[in-house]
PDB file of C-alpha atoms in Angstrom:
ATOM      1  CA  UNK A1207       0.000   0.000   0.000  1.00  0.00           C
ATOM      2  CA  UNK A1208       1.876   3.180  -1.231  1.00  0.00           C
ATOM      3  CA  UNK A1209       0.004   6.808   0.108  1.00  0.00           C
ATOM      4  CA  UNK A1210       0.643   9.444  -2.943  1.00  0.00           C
ATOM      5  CA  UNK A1211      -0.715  12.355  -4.341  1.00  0.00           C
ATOM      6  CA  UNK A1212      -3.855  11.800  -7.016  1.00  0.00           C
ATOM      7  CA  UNK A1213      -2.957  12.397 -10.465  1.00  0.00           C
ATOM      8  CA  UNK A1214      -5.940  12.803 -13.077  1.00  0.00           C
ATOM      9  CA  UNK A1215      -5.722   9.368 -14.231  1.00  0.00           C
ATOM     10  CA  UNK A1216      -6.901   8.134 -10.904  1.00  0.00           C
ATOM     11  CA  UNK A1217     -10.521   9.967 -11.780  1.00  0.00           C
ATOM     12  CA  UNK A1218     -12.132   6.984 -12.322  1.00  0.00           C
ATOM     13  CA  UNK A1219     -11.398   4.944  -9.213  1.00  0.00           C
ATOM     14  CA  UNK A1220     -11.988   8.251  -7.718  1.00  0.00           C
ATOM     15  CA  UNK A1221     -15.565   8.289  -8.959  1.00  0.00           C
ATOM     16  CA  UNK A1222     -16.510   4.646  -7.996  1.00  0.00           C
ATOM     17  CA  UNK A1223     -15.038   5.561  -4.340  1.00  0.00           C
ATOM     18  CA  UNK A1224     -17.534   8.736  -4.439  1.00  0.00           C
ATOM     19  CA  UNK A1225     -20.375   6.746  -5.318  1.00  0.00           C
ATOM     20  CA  UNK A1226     -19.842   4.276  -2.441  1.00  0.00           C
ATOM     21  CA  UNK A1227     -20.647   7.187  -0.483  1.00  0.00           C
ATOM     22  CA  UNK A1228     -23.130   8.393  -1.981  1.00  0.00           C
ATOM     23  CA  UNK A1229     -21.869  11.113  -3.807  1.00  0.00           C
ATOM     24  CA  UNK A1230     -22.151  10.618  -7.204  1.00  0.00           C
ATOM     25  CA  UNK A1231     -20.404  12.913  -9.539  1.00  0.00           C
ATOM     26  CA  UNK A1232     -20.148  13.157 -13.589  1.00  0.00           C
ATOM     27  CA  UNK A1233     -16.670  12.267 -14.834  1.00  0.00           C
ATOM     28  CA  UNK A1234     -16.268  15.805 -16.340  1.00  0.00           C
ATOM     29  CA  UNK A1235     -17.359  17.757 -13.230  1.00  0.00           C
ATOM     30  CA  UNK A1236     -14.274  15.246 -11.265  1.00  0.00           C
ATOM     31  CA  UNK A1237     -11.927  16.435 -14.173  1.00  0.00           C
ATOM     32  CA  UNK A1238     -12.627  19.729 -14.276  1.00  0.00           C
ATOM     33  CA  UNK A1239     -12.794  20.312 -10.148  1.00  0.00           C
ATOM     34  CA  UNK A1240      -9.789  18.491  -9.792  1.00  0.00           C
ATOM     35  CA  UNK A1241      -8.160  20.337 -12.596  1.00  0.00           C
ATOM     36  CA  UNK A1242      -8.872  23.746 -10.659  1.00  0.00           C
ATOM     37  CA  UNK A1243      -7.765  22.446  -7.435  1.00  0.00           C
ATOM     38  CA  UNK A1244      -4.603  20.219  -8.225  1.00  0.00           C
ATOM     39  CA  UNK A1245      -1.196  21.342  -7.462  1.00  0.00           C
ATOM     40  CA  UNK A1246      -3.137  24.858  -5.434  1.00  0.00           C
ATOM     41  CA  UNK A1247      -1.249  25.297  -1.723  1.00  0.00           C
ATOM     42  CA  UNK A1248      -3.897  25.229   0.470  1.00  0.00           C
ATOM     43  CA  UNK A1249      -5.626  21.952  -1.172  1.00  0.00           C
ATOM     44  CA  UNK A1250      -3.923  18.233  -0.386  1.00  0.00           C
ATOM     45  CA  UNK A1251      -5.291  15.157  -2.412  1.00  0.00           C
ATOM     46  CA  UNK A1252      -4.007  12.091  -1.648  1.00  0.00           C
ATOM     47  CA  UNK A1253      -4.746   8.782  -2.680  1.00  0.00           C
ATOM     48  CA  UNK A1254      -3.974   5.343  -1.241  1.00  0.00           C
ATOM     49  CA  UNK A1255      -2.997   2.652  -3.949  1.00  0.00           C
ATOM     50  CA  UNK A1256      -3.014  -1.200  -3.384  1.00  0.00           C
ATOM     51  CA  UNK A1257       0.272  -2.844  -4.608  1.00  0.00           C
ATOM     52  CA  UNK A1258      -1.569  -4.120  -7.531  1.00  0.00           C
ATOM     53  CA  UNK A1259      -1.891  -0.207  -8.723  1.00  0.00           C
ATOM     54  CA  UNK A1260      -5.649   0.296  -7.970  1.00  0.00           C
ATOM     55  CA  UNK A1261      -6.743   3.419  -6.086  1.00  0.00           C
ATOM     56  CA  UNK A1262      -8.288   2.313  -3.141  1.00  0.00           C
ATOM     57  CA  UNK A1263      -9.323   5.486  -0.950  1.00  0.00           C
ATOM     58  CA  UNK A1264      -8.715   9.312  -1.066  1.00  0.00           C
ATOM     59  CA  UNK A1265      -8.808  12.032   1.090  1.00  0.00           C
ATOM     60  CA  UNK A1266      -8.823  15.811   0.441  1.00  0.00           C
ATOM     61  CA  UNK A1267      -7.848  18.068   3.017  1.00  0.00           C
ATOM     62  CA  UNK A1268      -8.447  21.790   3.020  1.00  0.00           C
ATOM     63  CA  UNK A1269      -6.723  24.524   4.415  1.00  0.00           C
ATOM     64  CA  UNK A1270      -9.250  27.292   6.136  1.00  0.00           C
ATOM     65  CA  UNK A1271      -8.324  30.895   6.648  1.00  0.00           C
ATOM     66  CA  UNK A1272      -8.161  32.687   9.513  1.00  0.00           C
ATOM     67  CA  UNK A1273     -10.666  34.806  10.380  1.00  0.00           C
ATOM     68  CA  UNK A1274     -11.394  37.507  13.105  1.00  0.00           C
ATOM     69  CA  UNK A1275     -12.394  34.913  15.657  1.00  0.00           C
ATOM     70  CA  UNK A1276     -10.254  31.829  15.269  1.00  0.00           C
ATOM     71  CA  UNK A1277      -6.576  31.040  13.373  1.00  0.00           C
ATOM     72  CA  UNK A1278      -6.139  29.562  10.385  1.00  0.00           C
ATOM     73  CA  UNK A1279      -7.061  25.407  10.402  1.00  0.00           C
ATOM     74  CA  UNK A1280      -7.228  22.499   7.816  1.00  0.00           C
ATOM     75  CA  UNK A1281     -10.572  20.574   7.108  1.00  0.00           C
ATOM     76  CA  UNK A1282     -10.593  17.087   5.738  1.00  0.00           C
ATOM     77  CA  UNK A1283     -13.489  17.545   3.681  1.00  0.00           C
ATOM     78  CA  UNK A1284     -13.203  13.910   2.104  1.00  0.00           C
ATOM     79  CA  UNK A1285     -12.581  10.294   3.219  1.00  0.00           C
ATOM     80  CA  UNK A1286     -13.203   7.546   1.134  1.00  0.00           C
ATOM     81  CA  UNK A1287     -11.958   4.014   1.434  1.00  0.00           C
ATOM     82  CA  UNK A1288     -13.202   1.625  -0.752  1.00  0.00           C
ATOM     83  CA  UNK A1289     -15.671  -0.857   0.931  1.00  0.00           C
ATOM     84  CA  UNK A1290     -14.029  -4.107   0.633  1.00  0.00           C
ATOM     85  CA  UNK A1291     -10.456  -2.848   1.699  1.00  0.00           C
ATOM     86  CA  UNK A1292     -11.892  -1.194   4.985  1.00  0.00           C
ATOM     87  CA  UNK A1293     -10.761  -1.954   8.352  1.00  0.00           C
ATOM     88  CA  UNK A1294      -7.143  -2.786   7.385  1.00  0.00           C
ATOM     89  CA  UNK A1295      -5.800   0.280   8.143  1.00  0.00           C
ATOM     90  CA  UNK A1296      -5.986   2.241   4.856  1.00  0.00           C
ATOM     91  CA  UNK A1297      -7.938   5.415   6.290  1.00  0.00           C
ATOM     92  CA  UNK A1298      -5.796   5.872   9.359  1.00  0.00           C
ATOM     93  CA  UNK A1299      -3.235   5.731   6.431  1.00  0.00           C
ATOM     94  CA  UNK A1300      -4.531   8.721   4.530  1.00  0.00           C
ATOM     95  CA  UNK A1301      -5.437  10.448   7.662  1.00  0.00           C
ATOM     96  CA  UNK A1302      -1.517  10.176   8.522  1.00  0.00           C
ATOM     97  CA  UNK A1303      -0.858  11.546   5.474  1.00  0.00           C
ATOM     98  CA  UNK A1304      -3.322  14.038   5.876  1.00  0.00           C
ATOM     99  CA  UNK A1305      -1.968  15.304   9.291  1.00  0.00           C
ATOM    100  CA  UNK A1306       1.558  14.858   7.839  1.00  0.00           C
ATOM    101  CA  UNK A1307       0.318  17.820   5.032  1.00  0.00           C
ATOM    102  CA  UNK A1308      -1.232  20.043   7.780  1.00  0.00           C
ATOM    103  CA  UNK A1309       1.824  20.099  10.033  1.00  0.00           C
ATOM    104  CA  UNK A1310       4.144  21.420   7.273  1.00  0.00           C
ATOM    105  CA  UNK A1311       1.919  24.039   6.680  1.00  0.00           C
ATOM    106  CA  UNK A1312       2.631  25.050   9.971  1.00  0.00           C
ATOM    107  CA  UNK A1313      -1.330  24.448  11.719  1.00  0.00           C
ATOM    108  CA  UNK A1314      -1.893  22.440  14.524  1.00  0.00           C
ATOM    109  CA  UNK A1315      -5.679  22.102  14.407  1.00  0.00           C
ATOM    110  CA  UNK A1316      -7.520  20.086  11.388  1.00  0.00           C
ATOM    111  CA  UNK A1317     -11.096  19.326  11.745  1.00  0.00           C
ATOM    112  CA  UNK A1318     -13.659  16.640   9.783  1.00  0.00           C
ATOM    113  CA  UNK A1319     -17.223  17.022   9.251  1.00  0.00           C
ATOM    114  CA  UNK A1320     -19.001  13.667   9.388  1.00  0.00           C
ATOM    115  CA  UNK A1321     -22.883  12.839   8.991  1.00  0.00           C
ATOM    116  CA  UNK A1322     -24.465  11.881  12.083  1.00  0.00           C
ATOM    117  CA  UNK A1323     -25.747   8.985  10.078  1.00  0.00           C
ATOM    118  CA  UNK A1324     -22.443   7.667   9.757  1.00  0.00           C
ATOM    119  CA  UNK A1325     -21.282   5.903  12.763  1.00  0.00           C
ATOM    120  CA  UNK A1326     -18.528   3.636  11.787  1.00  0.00           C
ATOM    121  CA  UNK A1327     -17.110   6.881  10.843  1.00  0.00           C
ATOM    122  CA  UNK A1328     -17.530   8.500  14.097  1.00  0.00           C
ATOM    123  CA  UNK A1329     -15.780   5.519  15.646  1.00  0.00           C
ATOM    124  CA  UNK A1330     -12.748   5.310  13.203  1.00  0.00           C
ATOM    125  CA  UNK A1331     -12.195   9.429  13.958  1.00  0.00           C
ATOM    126  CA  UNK A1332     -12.820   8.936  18.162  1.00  0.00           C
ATOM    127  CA  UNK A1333      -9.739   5.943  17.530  1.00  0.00           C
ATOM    128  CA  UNK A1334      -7.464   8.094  15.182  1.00  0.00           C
ATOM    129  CA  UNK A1335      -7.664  10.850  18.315  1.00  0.00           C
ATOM    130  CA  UNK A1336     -10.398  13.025  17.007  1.00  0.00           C
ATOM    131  CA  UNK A1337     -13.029  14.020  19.547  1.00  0.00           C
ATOM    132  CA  UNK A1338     -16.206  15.616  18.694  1.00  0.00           C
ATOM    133  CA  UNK A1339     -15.818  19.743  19.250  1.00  0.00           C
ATOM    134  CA  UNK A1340     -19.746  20.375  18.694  1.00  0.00           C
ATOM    135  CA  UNK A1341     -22.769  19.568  16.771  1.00  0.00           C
ATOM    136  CA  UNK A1342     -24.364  21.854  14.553  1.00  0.00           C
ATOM    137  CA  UNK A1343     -26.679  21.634  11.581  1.00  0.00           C
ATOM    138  CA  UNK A1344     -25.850  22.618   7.995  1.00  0.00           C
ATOM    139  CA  UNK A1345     -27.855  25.276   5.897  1.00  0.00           C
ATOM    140  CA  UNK A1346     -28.177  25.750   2.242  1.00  0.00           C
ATOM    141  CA  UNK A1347     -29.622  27.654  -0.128  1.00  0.00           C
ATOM    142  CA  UNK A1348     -28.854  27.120  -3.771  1.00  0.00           C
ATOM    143  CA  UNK A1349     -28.760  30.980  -5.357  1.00  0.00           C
ATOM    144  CA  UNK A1350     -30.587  31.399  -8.814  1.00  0.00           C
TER     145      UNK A1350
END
Protein backbone atom coordinates (compact mmCIF):
# COMPACT_ATOMS: atom_id res chain seq x y z
CA UNK A 1 0.00 0.00 0.00
CA UNK A 2 1.88 3.18 -1.23
CA UNK A 3 0.00 6.81 0.11
CA UNK A 4 0.64 9.44 -2.94
CA UNK A 5 -0.72 12.35 -4.34
CA UNK A 6 -3.86 11.80 -7.02
CA UNK A 7 -2.96 12.40 -10.46
CA UNK A 8 -5.94 12.80 -13.08
CA UNK A 9 -5.72 9.37 -14.23
CA UNK A 10 -6.90 8.13 -10.90
CA UNK A 11 -10.52 9.97 -11.78
CA UNK A 12 -12.13 6.98 -12.32
CA UNK A 13 -11.40 4.94 -9.21
CA UNK A 14 -11.99 8.25 -7.72
CA UNK A 15 -15.56 8.29 -8.96
CA UNK A 16 -16.51 4.65 -8.00
CA UNK A 17 -15.04 5.56 -4.34
CA UNK A 18 -17.53 8.74 -4.44
CA UNK A 19 -20.38 6.75 -5.32
CA UNK A 20 -19.84 4.28 -2.44
CA UNK A 21 -20.65 7.19 -0.48
CA UNK A 22 -23.13 8.39 -1.98
CA UNK A 23 -21.87 11.11 -3.81
CA UNK A 24 -22.15 10.62 -7.20
CA UNK A 25 -20.40 12.91 -9.54
CA UNK A 26 -20.15 13.16 -13.59
CA UNK A 27 -16.67 12.27 -14.83
CA UNK A 28 -16.27 15.81 -16.34
CA UNK A 29 -17.36 17.76 -13.23
CA UNK A 30 -14.27 15.25 -11.26
CA UNK A 31 -11.93 16.43 -14.17
CA UNK A 32 -12.63 19.73 -14.28
CA UNK A 33 -12.79 20.31 -10.15
CA UNK A 34 -9.79 18.49 -9.79
CA UNK A 35 -8.16 20.34 -12.60
CA UNK A 36 -8.87 23.75 -10.66
CA UNK A 37 -7.77 22.45 -7.44
CA UNK A 38 -4.60 20.22 -8.22
CA UNK A 39 -1.20 21.34 -7.46
CA UNK A 40 -3.14 24.86 -5.43
CA UNK A 41 -1.25 25.30 -1.72
CA UNK A 42 -3.90 25.23 0.47
CA UNK A 43 -5.63 21.95 -1.17
CA UNK A 44 -3.92 18.23 -0.39
CA UNK A 45 -5.29 15.16 -2.41
CA UNK A 46 -4.01 12.09 -1.65
CA UNK A 47 -4.75 8.78 -2.68
CA UNK A 48 -3.97 5.34 -1.24
CA UNK A 49 -3.00 2.65 -3.95
CA UNK A 50 -3.01 -1.20 -3.38
CA UNK A 51 0.27 -2.84 -4.61
CA UNK A 52 -1.57 -4.12 -7.53
CA UNK A 53 -1.89 -0.21 -8.72
CA UNK A 54 -5.65 0.30 -7.97
CA UNK A 55 -6.74 3.42 -6.09
CA UNK A 56 -8.29 2.31 -3.14
CA UNK A 57 -9.32 5.49 -0.95
CA UNK A 58 -8.71 9.31 -1.07
CA UNK A 59 -8.81 12.03 1.09
CA UNK A 60 -8.82 15.81 0.44
CA UNK A 61 -7.85 18.07 3.02
CA UNK A 62 -8.45 21.79 3.02
CA UNK A 63 -6.72 24.52 4.41
CA UNK A 64 -9.25 27.29 6.14
CA UNK A 65 -8.32 30.89 6.65
CA UNK A 66 -8.16 32.69 9.51
CA UNK A 67 -10.67 34.81 10.38
CA UNK A 68 -11.39 37.51 13.10
CA UNK A 69 -12.39 34.91 15.66
CA UNK A 70 -10.25 31.83 15.27
CA UNK A 71 -6.58 31.04 13.37
CA UNK A 72 -6.14 29.56 10.38
CA UNK A 73 -7.06 25.41 10.40
CA UNK A 74 -7.23 22.50 7.82
CA UNK A 75 -10.57 20.57 7.11
CA UNK A 76 -10.59 17.09 5.74
CA UNK A 77 -13.49 17.55 3.68
CA UNK A 78 -13.20 13.91 2.10
CA UNK A 79 -12.58 10.29 3.22
CA UNK A 80 -13.20 7.55 1.13
CA UNK A 81 -11.96 4.01 1.43
CA UNK A 82 -13.20 1.63 -0.75
CA UNK A 83 -15.67 -0.86 0.93
CA UNK A 84 -14.03 -4.11 0.63
CA UNK A 85 -10.46 -2.85 1.70
CA UNK A 86 -11.89 -1.19 4.99
CA UNK A 87 -10.76 -1.95 8.35
CA UNK A 88 -7.14 -2.79 7.38
CA UNK A 89 -5.80 0.28 8.14
CA UNK A 90 -5.99 2.24 4.86
CA UNK A 91 -7.94 5.42 6.29
CA UNK A 92 -5.80 5.87 9.36
CA UNK A 93 -3.23 5.73 6.43
CA UNK A 94 -4.53 8.72 4.53
CA UNK A 95 -5.44 10.45 7.66
CA UNK A 96 -1.52 10.18 8.52
CA UNK A 97 -0.86 11.55 5.47
CA UNK A 98 -3.32 14.04 5.88
CA UNK A 99 -1.97 15.30 9.29
CA UNK A 100 1.56 14.86 7.84
CA UNK A 101 0.32 17.82 5.03
CA UNK A 102 -1.23 20.04 7.78
CA UNK A 103 1.82 20.10 10.03
CA UNK A 104 4.14 21.42 7.27
CA UNK A 105 1.92 24.04 6.68
CA UNK A 106 2.63 25.05 9.97
CA UNK A 107 -1.33 24.45 11.72
CA UNK A 108 -1.89 22.44 14.52
CA UNK A 109 -5.68 22.10 14.41
CA UNK A 110 -7.52 20.09 11.39
CA UNK A 111 -11.10 19.33 11.75
CA UNK A 112 -13.66 16.64 9.78
CA UNK A 113 -17.22 17.02 9.25
CA UNK A 114 -19.00 13.67 9.39
CA UNK A 115 -22.88 12.84 8.99
CA UNK A 116 -24.47 11.88 12.08
CA UNK A 117 -25.75 8.98 10.08
CA UNK A 118 -22.44 7.67 9.76
CA UNK A 119 -21.28 5.90 12.76
CA UNK A 120 -18.53 3.64 11.79
CA UNK A 121 -17.11 6.88 10.84
CA UNK A 122 -17.53 8.50 14.10
CA UNK A 123 -15.78 5.52 15.65
CA UNK A 124 -12.75 5.31 13.20
CA UNK A 125 -12.20 9.43 13.96
CA UNK A 126 -12.82 8.94 18.16
CA UNK A 127 -9.74 5.94 17.53
CA UNK A 128 -7.46 8.09 15.18
CA UNK A 129 -7.66 10.85 18.32
CA UNK A 130 -10.40 13.02 17.01
CA UNK A 131 -13.03 14.02 19.55
CA UNK A 132 -16.21 15.62 18.69
CA UNK A 133 -15.82 19.74 19.25
CA UNK A 134 -19.75 20.37 18.69
CA UNK A 135 -22.77 19.57 16.77
CA UNK A 136 -24.36 21.85 14.55
CA UNK A 137 -26.68 21.63 11.58
CA UNK A 138 -25.85 22.62 8.00
CA UNK A 139 -27.86 25.28 5.90
CA UNK A 140 -28.18 25.75 2.24
CA UNK A 141 -29.62 27.65 -0.13
CA UNK A 142 -28.85 27.12 -3.77
CA UNK A 143 -28.76 30.98 -5.36
CA UNK A 144 -30.59 31.40 -8.81
Amino acid sequence: MQIRQMQETDLGDVEALAIQLGYPNSSSDLCRRFREIHGLENYALLVAQSDEGKVVGYIQINLEPQTLLSDSKADISALIVHESWRGQGIGAALVAGAEAWVRDKGLRLIRVRSNTVREGAHRFYLREGYRVSKTSSIFTKTLD
